[in-house]
Each structure stands twice: as C-alpha cells, then as structure tokens.
Amino acid sequence: MQEDLKKYIRDVKDFPKEGIVFKDITTLLKEPKAIKATIDQLYEKAKDLKIDKVVAIESRGFMFGVMLAEKLGAGFVPIRKPKKLPADVFRQEYQLEYGSDIIEMHKDAITAGENILLHDDVLATGGTAKAACQLIEQAKGNIVQVSFLIELGFLEGKKMIEKYPIEALMRY
Amino acid sequence: MQEDLKKYIRDVKDFPKEGIVFKDITTLLKEPKAIKATIDQLYEKAKDLKIDKVVAIESRGFMFGVMLAEKLGAGFVPIRKPKKLPADVFRQEYQLEYGSDIIEMHKDAITAGENILLHDDVLATGGTAKAACQLIEQAKGNIVQVSFLIELGFLEGKKMIEKYPIEALMRY
C-alpha cells in the first residue's frame, strides 16, 4: 500500500496572507523516508512514459523535479523568474489575481519532439502551470505528463491545463 | 577516473552584468549522465560523514542539495529568501557589494547536534555561504561539510568559511 504522504504536510494558517491555509512541504522534506516515498510515487506514475526531460518551476518545483529526472534517467530543465537564466530564453507572461508575472526557459533546453514531464509542487489556480506548458510548446516539446505533489481541487486549476495528462499525489 | 564535469558548464559572458563570466549549470542539468556523475562525486565526498540533514541555499543549491540528501538517506532543509518560508524562522543578514540581503531557515528544521552538510552551487565571495552557516549555528547544527559544485578561487570566498571543511567539484 502506498504511504499516506499527507501526514508529512504542515498546514500554516494565514500564509502568505490572511485567510489562506498554506500547505508546507518542508516538513515532508526533512524526513528521509518521506522523500523516498514521494519520489517513488512520482516515479511510478511516469516510469513508462519514455521521458526525455523533466521541466520544473522555480523554486519548490525544483526539489522533486530534479530527483524525478535523476530517477527516470532524464535531463532536468528549470523554468525561472525573469533575468535568472543567463542564455537566450523563451518568455511567457501570465495573469495573477492582481497584475501579471513572467517566467522564462532557455531556448536550447528542449529539443523539438522530446517527451516532457512538467513538475511543480502545488496545483492551485493553474496560471503558472499553463504558462509553463506554453513555454514548453514554444520549444516544441511533447508534454506527456504534468505532475504535482499537491492539488488544491477547490481552485479548479485543472481546467487551465486540461489538454494534458495530470497527476497529483495528494488532493485537498 | 572521475568524469570531467567542466565540459558540461557553459560560460556566459557579461551576465548578470558586464565584465562577469557566469558559470551556467543548466547545460550540465540537461544531460542525464552529467547529473549522475555530479551526484556520485558529491556523494563520495560525504558518504562517511553520517549526515543527518542536507541544507541548501535557494534556488540553484536546491537542485543537487536535494538529490544528495536523497542519496545519503538524509533529510533536506531549504534556506530561502525572506517571506518564502511559512513557519517560524531564524534570520541572517549579510553584506553585499552594495547594500545587504537576508536569508531564512525554519527554526524547527534542524535538531540540536545533528550533522549538517551545507550545499550550494557556486562559492563566489562566500557571503551567502557564511550567512547560511550562521543560520545552521543558530539552530545548533553541527556543520561537517560545506560543498559546492563550483569554486571561483580568485574571489577567495573560502576565507569566509575557513573553519569548516570545504569541498568543490570544479575550480576556476
């Protein structure tokens, strides 16, 4: 039976602002057996997909994204905030509740046609995940899975990326 | 013989500002065999140290820091920029060339007396690494190694953290 990972997640009330209950994964990361159980579960969902690259979103997405890449024998590609990546980038703007934000990915990070797994820690409204998918599409990557540790179902972020296969280890 | 990792590092001129040659590790991360060679070399240097926790600095430090924790069977602790960690934190201010910066670590991330390996991607002036060591000392962690992928020797950052054992896979 799969280990229940929810027991390692800490609820922090009123973070980052009042009324929000933040799902803290640092309490999972500090337990070696929880790291192993999490990466094993992510790997099981992706192992048969012939993944060439795992792409992950700064910065909590990097943590399990890079371990998953290593376990799958795939390459790892970071998507970052503006002006963090040093070489030529694709840029993607996306809307936030108030205003907008931009994420970037190196133009030479993905070769056209490669099988891509996109990973982030939490699926909330789906805005960042959608923008990340658009970056991968700009590079002509073939998105075969979008995986999250946690899906906040009530925010309906799935609708933003419904054309891709979505996996999440924990749902709230 | 150890694989030469330098061939995977990309030099990017004038980033983040004119006159600086930036050592880009994304070209290493996109090659699965380079990821494995790097993590194997980090592991060899740390495997006999009975590491309880790997602490790594946001955000490039997270990448190999978390893989090293997983391989060592240790827990993982992120050090982050202000207001990113949701629970109670230790804070450490440090000087930059112009002005100052702050990093934070959860107060409950480390138990007093645990053996700690601190990891970051690049040792430059050593200011951030020293501040990270101070955070770990605040939590009464026992720093048994500070490891980097890359040491920029001409910046003499080693002097800032010379009381700890330092390892680096590549030197320039």
CSV table of C-alpha atoms in Angstrom, one decimal:
chain,number,residue,atom,x,y,z
A,1,MET,CA,0.0,0.0,0.0
A,2,GLN,CA,1.2,3.5,-0.8
A,3,GLU,CA,2.4,5.5,2.2
A,4,ASP,CA,0.0,8.4,3.1
A,5,LEU,CA,2.1,11.5,2.4
A,6,LYS,CA,-0.5,14.0,3.8
A,7,LYS,CA,0.7,13.3,7.4
A,8,TYR,CA,4.0,15.0,6.5
A,9,ILE,CA,2.4,18.2,5.2
A,10,ARG,CA,2.1,21.1,7.6
A,11,ASP,CA,-0.9,23.4,7.4
A,12,VAL,CA,0.2,27.0,8.1
A,13,LYS,CA,-2.7,29.4,8.6
A,14,ASP,CA,-2.8,32.9,7.2
A,15,PHE,CA,0.3,32.5,4.9
A,16,PRO,CA,1.1,34.2,2.6
A,17,LYS,CA,-1.9,36.3,3.6
A,18,GLU,CA,-4.9,36.2,5.9
A,19,GLY,CA,-7.5,33.5,5.2
A,20,ILE,CA,-5.1,31.2,3.3
A,21,VAL,CA,-4.0,27.8,4.7
A,22,PHE,CA,-0.6,27.2,3.2
A,23,LYS,CA,0.5,23.6,2.5
A,24,ASP,CA,4.1,23.4,3.7
A,25,ILE,CA,6.2,20.7,2.2
A,26,THR,CA,9.4,21.4,4.3
A,27,THR,CA,8.1,19.1,7.0
A,28,LEU,CA,8.0,16.3,4.4
A,29,LEU,CA,11.5,17.2,3.0
A,30,LYS,CA,13.1,16.9,6.4
A,31,GLU,CA,12.1,13.2,6.7
A,32,PRO,CA,14.3,10.9,4.6
A,33,LYS,CA,11.6,8.2,4.4
A,34,ALA,CA,9.1,10.8,3.2
A,35,ILE,CA,11.4,12.0,0.5
A,36,LYS,CA,11.8,8.4,-0.7
A,37,ALA,CA,8.1,7.6,-0.6
A,38,THR,CA,7.3,10.8,-2.5
A,39,ILE,CA,9.9,10.2,-5.2
A,40,ASP,CA,8.8,6.6,-5.6
A,41,GLN,CA,5.2,7.6,-6.1
A,42,LEU,CA,6.1,10.2,-8.7
A,43,TYR,CA,8.4,7.7,-10.4
A,44,GLU,CA,5.7,5.0,-10.6
A,45,LYS,CA,3.3,7.4,-12.4
A,46,ALA,CA,6.0,8.4,-15.0
A,47,LYS,CA,8.3,5.4,-15.5
A,48,ASP,CA,6.7,4.0,-18.6
A,49,LEU,CA,6.4,7.4,-20.5
A,50,LYS,CA,9.9,7.5,-22.0
A,51,ILE,CA,10.5,10.9,-20.5
A,52,ASP,CA,13.5,12.8,-22.1
A,53,LYS,CA,13.4,15.9,-19.9
A,54,VAL,CA,11.7,16.8,-16.6
A,55,VAL,CA,10.9,20.6,-16.6
A,56,ALA,CA,10.2,22.1,-13.2
A,57,ILE,CA,9.1,25.5,-11.9
A,58,GLU,CA,11.1,27.7,-9.6
A,59,SER,CA,11.8,27.1,-6.8
A,60,ARG,CA,9.9,24.5,-4.9
A,61,GLY,CA,9.2,22.6,-8.1
A,62,PHE,CA,13.0,22.1,-8.4
A,63,MET,CA,13.2,19.8,-5.4
A,64,PHE,CA,11.2,16.8,-6.5
A,65,GLY,CA,11.6,17.7,-10.2
A,66,VAL,CA,15.3,17.2,-10.2
A,67,MET,CA,15.1,14.0,-8.1
A,68,LEU,CA,12.5,12.6,-10.5
A,69,ALA,CA,14.7,13.5,-13.5
A,70,GLU,CA,17.6,11.6,-11.9
A,71,LYS,CA,15.5,8.6,-11.1
A,72,LEU,CA,14.0,8.5,-14.7
A,73,GLY,CA,17.4,8.9,-16.3
A,74,ALA,CA,16.1,12.1,-17.9
A,75,GLY,CA,17.6,15.6,-18.2
A,76,PHE,CA,16.4,18.4,-16.0
A,77,VAL,CA,15.3,21.9,-17.1
A,78,PRO,CA,14.5,24.8,-14.8
A,79,ILE,CA,11.8,27.4,-15.5
A,80,ARG,CA,12.7,30.6,-13.7
A,81,LYS,CA,11.6,34.1,-12.9
A,82,PRO,CA,12.8,36.8,-15.2
A,83,LYS,CA,16.6,37.6,-15.5
A,84,LYS,CA,17.7,34.5,-13.7
A,85,LEU,CA,18.6,32.4,-16.7
A,86,PRO,CA,21.8,33.6,-18.4
A,87,ALA,CA,21.4,32.5,-22.0
A,88,ASP,CA,18.7,33.1,-24.6
A,89,VAL,CA,15.2,32.4,-23.3
A,90,PHE,CA,11.5,31.9,-24.3
A,91,ARG,CA,9.3,34.2,-22.2
A,92,GLN,CA,5.7,33.7,-21.1
A,93,GLU,CA,3.6,36.3,-19.4
A,94,TYR,CA,0.5,35.2,-17.3
A,95,GLN,CA,-2.2,36.8,-15.3
A,96,LEU,CA,-2.3,36.9,-11.5
A,97,GLU,CA,-5.2,37.9,-9.2
A,98,TYR,CA,-3.7,41.4,-9.3
A,99,GLY,CA,-1.3,42.2,-12.2
A,100,SER,CA,0.8,39.7,-14.1
A,101,ASP,CA,4.0,37.8,-13.9
A,102,ILE,CA,6.6,36.3,-16.3
A,103,ILE,CA,8.5,33.0,-16.4
A,104,GLU,CA,11.4,32.0,-18.7
A,105,MET,CA,13.1,28.9,-20.0
A,106,HIS,CA,16.3,28.6,-22.0
A,107,LYS,CA,15.7,28.3,-25.7
A,108,ASP,CA,18.1,25.4,-26.1
A,109,ALA,CA,16.8,23.5,-23.1
A,110,ILE,CA,14.5,21.2,-25.1
A,111,THR,CA,15.0,19.6,-28.5
A,112,ALA,CA,11.8,19.6,-30.7
A,113,GLY,CA,9.8,16.4,-30.2
A,114,GLU,CA,11.3,15.4,-26.8
A,115,ASN,CA,8.9,13.8,-24.3
A,116,ILE,CA,8.5,16.3,-21.4
A,117,LEU,CA,7.2,15.8,-17.9
A,118,LEU,CA,6.3,19.2,-16.2
A,119,HIS,CA,6.5,19.2,-12.4
A,120,ASP,CA,5.6,21.6,-9.7
A,121,ASP,CA,4.8,21.3,-6.0
A,122,VAL,CA,1.3,22.6,-5.9
A,123,LEU,CA,-1.5,23.0,-8.5
A,124,ALA,CA,-3.6,26.0,-7.3
A,125,THR,CA,-5.2,28.3,-9.9
A,126,GLY,CA,-3.2,26.7,-12.7
A,127,GLY,CA,-1.9,30.0,-14.1
A,128,THR,CA,1.8,29.2,-13.6
A,129,ALA,CA,1.4,25.7,-14.9
A,130,LYS,CA,-0.4,26.8,-18.0
A,131,ALA,CA,2.3,29.4,-18.7
A,132,ALA,CA,4.9,26.7,-18.2
A,133,CYS,CA,3.1,24.5,-20.7
A,134,GLN,CA,3.1,27.4,-23.2
A,135,LEU,CA,6.9,27.7,-22.7
A,136,ILE,CA,7.4,24.0,-23.5
A,137,GLU,CA,5.1,24.3,-26.5
A,138,GLN,CA,7.2,27.2,-27.8
A,139,ALA,CA,10.2,24.9,-27.7
A,140,LYS,CA,8.1,22.2,-29.5
A,141,GLY,CA,8.4,19.8,-26.5
A,142,ASN,CA,5.8,17.0,-26.3
A,143,ILE,CA,4.1,17.3,-22.9
A,144,VAL,CA,3.3,13.7,-21.7
A,145,GLN,CA,2.5,14.4,-18.1
A,146,VAL,CA,2.1,17.4,-15.7
A,147,SER,CA,2.7,16.2,-12.1
A,148,PHE,CA,2.2,17.8,-8.8
A,149,LEU,CA,2.7,16.8,-5.2
A,150,ILE,CA,-0.5,18.6,-4.2
A,151,GLU,CA,-3.7,19.6,-6.0
A,152,LEU,CA,-5.9,22.2,-4.4
A,153,GLY,CA,-9.1,20.9,-6.0
A,154,PHE,CA,-11.3,23.7,-4.9
A,155,LEU,CA,-9.3,26.2,-7.0
A,156,GLU,CA,-10.1,24.2,-10.2
A,157,GLY,CA,-6.6,24.7,-11.7
A,158,LYS,CA,-7.0,21.5,-13.7
A,159,LYS,CA,-9.3,23.4,-16.1
A,160,MET,CA,-6.3,25.6,-17.2
A,161,ILE,CA,-4.3,22.6,-18.4
A,162,GLU,CA,-7.0,20.0,-19.1
A,163,LYS,CA,-5.5,19.1,-22.5
A,164,TYR,CA,-2.6,17.3,-20.7
A,165,PRO,CA,-2.5,14.2,-18.5
A,166,ILE,CA,-2.4,15.5,-14.9
A,167,GLU,CA,-1.2,13.6,-11.8
A,168,ALA,CA,-1.1,14.7,-8.2
A,169,LEU,CA,-0.1,12.7,-5.1
A,170,MET,CA,-2.3,14.5,-2.6
A,171,ARG,CA,-5.6,16.2,-3.1
A,172,TYR,CA,-7.4,18.7,-0.9
B,1,MET,CA,38.7,8.0,-13.2
B,2,GLN,CA,36.3,10.8,-12.4
B,3,GLU,CA,34.4,12.3,-15.2
B,4,ASP,CA,35.5,15.9,-16.0
B,5,LEU,CA,32.4,17.9,-15.2
B,6,LYS,CA,33.7,21.2,-16.6
B,7,LYS,CA,32.9,20.2,-20.1
B,8,TYR,CA,29.2,20.5,-19.2
B,9,ILE,CA,29.4,24.0,-17.8
B,10,ARG,CA,28.6,26.9,-20.1
B,11,ASP,CA,30.4,30.2,-19.8
B,12,VAL,CA,28.0,33.1,-20.4
B,13,LYS,CA,29.8,36.5,-20.8
B,14,ASP,CA,28.5,39.7,-19.2
B,15,PHE,CA,25.9,38.0,-17.0
B,16,PRO,CA,24.4,39.2,-14.7
B,17,LYS,CA,26.4,42.3,-15.5
B,18,GLU,CA,29.2,43.5,-17.9
B,19,GLY,CA,32.6,42.0,-17.3
B,20,ILE,CA,31.4,38.9,-15.4
B,21,VAL,CA,31.6,35.4,-16.9
B,22,PHE,CA,28.8,33.4,-15.5
B,23,LYS,CA,29.2,29.7,-15.0
B,24,ASP,CA,25.9,28.2,-16.2
B,25,ILE,CA,25.0,24.8,-14.8
B,26,THR,CA,21.8,24.3,-16.8
B,27,THR,CA,23.8,22.7,-19.6
B,28,LEU,CA,25.0,20.1,-17.1
B,29,LEU,CA,21.5,19.5,-15.7
B,30,LYS,CA,20.0,18.7,-19.1
B,31,GLU,CA,22.4,15.8,-19.6
B,32,PRO,CA,21.3,12.7,-17.6
B,33,LYS,CA,24.8,11.2,-17.4
B,34,ALA,CA,26.2,14.6,-16.2
B,35,ILE,CA,23.6,14.7,-13.4
B,36,LYS,CA,24.6,11.1,-12.3
B,37,ALA,CA,28.3,11.9,-12.5
B,38,THR,CA,27.9,15.0,-10.4
B,39,ILE,CA,25.7,13.5,-7.7
B,40,ASP,CA,28.1,10.5,-7.5
B,41,GLN,CA,31.0,12.8,-6.9
B,42,LEU,CA,29.2,14.8,-4.2
B,43,TYR,CA,28.1,11.5,-2.6
B,44,GLU,CA,31.7,10.1,-2.5
B,45,LYS,CA,32.9,13.1,-0.6
B,46,ALA,CA,30.1,12.9,2.0
B,47,LYS,CA,29.1,9.3,2.4
B,48,ASP,CA,31.1,8.5,5.5
B,49,LEU,CA,30.1,11.7,7.5
B,50,LYS,CA,26.9,10.4,9.0
B,51,ILE,CA,24.9,13.3,7.6
B,52,ASP,CA,21.5,13.9,9.2
B,53,LYS,CA,20.4,16.8,7.1
B,54,VAL,CA,21.5,18.5,3.8
B,55,VAL,CA,20.8,22.2,4.0
B,56,ALA,CA,20.8,24.0,0.6
B,57,ILE,CA,20.5,27.6,-0.5
B,58,GLU,CA,17.8,28.9,-2.8
B,59,SER,CA,17.4,28.2,-5.6
B,60,ARG,CA,20.2,26.6,-7.6
B,61,GLY,CA,21.5,25.0,-4.4
B,62,PHE,CA,18.2,23.1,-4.1
B,63,MET,CA,19.0,21.0,-7.2
B,64,PHE,CA,21.9,19.0,-6.2
B,65,GLY,CA,21.3,19.5,-2.5
B,66,VAL,CA,18.1,17.6,-2.6
B,67,MET,CA,19.5,14.8,-4.7
B,68,LEU,CA,22.4,14.5,-2.3
B,69,ALA,CA,20.1,14.3,0.7
B,70,GLU,CA,18.1,11.5,-1.0
B,71,LYS,CA,21.2,9.6,-1.9
B,72,LEU,CA,22.7,10.0,1.6
B,73,GLY,CA,19.3,9.0,3.2
B,74,ALA,CA,19.3,12.4,5.0
B,75,GLY,CA,16.6,15.0,5.4
B,76,PHE,CA,16.6,18.1,3.3
B,77,VAL,CA,16.3,21.7,4.5
B,78,PRO,CA,15.9,24.8,2.3
B,79,ILE,CA,17.4,28.2,3.1
B,80,ARG,CA,15.3,30.8,1.4
B,81,LYS,CA,14.9,34.5,0.7
B,82,PRO,CA,12.7,36.5,3.2
B,83,LYS,CA,9.0,35.8,3.4
B,84,LYS,CA,9.1,32.5,1.5
B,85,LEU,CA,9.1,30.1,4.4
B,86,PRO,CA,5.7,29.9,6.1
B,87,ALA,CA,6.6,28.9,9.7
B,88,ASP,CA,8.9,30.5,12.4
B,89,VAL,CA,12.3,31.2,11.0
B,90,PHE,CA,15.9,32.1,12.0
B,91,ARG,CA,17.0,35.2,10.0
B,92,GLN,CA,20.5,36.2,9.0
B,93,GLU,CA,21.5,39.4,7.3
B,94,TYR,CA,24.7,39.7,5.3
B,95,GLN,CA,26.6,42.3,3.3
B,96,LEU,CA,26.6,42.5,-0.5
B,97,GLU,CA,28.9,44.6,-2.7
B,98,TYR,CA,26.2,47.3,-2.4
B,99,GLY,CA,23.7,47.0,0.4
B,100,SER,CA,22.7,43.9,2.3
B,101,ASP,CA,20.5,40.8,2.0
B,102,ILE,CA,18.7,38.4,4.3
B,103,ILE,CA,18.2,34.6,4.3
B,104,GLU,CA,15.9,32.5,6.5
B,105,MET,CA,15.6,28.9,7.7
B,106,HIS,CA,12.8,27.3,9.6
B,107,LYS,CA,13.5,27.1,13.4
B,108,ASP,CA,12.3,23.5,13.6
B,109,ALA,CA,14.3,22.4,10.5
B,110,ILE,CA,17.3,21.1,12.5
B,111,THR,CA,17.5,19.4,15.8
B,112,ALA,CA,20.4,20.5,18.0
B,113,GLY,CA,23.5,18.3,17.4
B,114,GLU,CA,22.5,16.9,14.0
B,115,ASN,CA,25.3,16.5,11.5
B,116,ILE,CA,24.7,19.0,8.7
B,117,LEU,CA,26.1,19.2,5.1
B,118,LEU,CA,25.6,22.7,3.6
B,119,HIS,CA,25.4,22.7,-0.2
B,120,ASP,CA,25.3,25.5,-2.8
B,121,ASP,CA,26.1,25.5,-6.5
B,122,VAL,CA,28.8,28.2,-6.5
B,123,LEU,CA,31.3,29.5,-3.9
B,124,ALA,CA,32.0,33.1,-5.0
B,125,THR,CA,32.7,35.8,-2.4
B,126,GLY,CA,31.4,33.4,0.4
B,127,GLY,CA,29.0,36.0,1.9
B,128,THR,CA,25.9,33.8,1.4
B,129,ALA,CA,27.6,30.6,2.5
B,130,LYS,CA,28.8,32.3,5.7
B,131,ALA,CA,25.3,33.6,6.5
B,132,ALA,CA,23.9,30.1,5.8
B,133,CYS,CA,26.5,28.7,8.3
B,134,GLN,CA,25.4,31.2,10.8
B,135,LEU,CA,21.8,30.1,10.4
B,136,ILE,CA,22.8,26.5,11.0
B,137,GLU,CA,24.8,27.5,14.1
B,138,GLN,CA,21.7,29.4,15.4
B,139,ALA,CA,19.9,26.1,15.2
B,140,LYS,CA,22.8,24.3,16.9
B,141,GLY,CA,23.5,22.1,13.9
B,142,ASN,CA,27.0,20.5,13.6
B,143,ILE,CA,28.4,21.6,10.2
B,144,VAL,CA,30.5,18.7,9.0
B,145,GLN,CA,30.9,19.7,5.3
B,146,VAL,CA,30.2,22.7,3.1
B,147,SER,CA,30.1,21.5,-0.6
B,148,PHE,CA,29.9,23.3,-3.9
B,149,LEU,CA,29.7,22.3,-7.5
B,150,ILE,CA,32.0,25.2,-8.4
B,151,GLU,CA,34.6,27.3,-6.5
B,152,LEU,CA,35.6,30.6,-8.1
B,153,GLY,CA,39.0,30.6,-6.4
B,154,PHE,CA,40.0,34.2,-7.4
B,155,LEU,CA,37.2,35.6,-5.3
B,156,GLU,CA,38.7,33.9,-2.1
B,157,GLY,CA,35.3,33.0,-0.7
B,158,LYS,CA,36.9,30.1,1.2
B,159,LYS,CA,38.3,32.6,3.7
B,160,MET,CA,34.8,33.5,4.9
B,161,ILE,CA,34.0,29.9,5.9
B,162,GLU,CA,37.5,28.5,6.6
B,163,LYS,CA,36.5,27.0,10.0
B,164,TYR,CA,34.5,24.3,8.1
B,165,PRO,CA,35.6,21.5,5.8
B,166,ILE,CA,35.0,22.7,2.2
B,167,GLU,CA,34.6,20.6,-0.9
B,168,ALA,CA,34.2,21.7,-4.5
B,169,LEU,CA,33.9,19.6,-7.6
B,170,MET,CA,35.2,22.2,-10.1
B,171,ARG,CA,37.6,25.1,-9.5
B,172,TYR,CA,38.3,28.1,-11.7
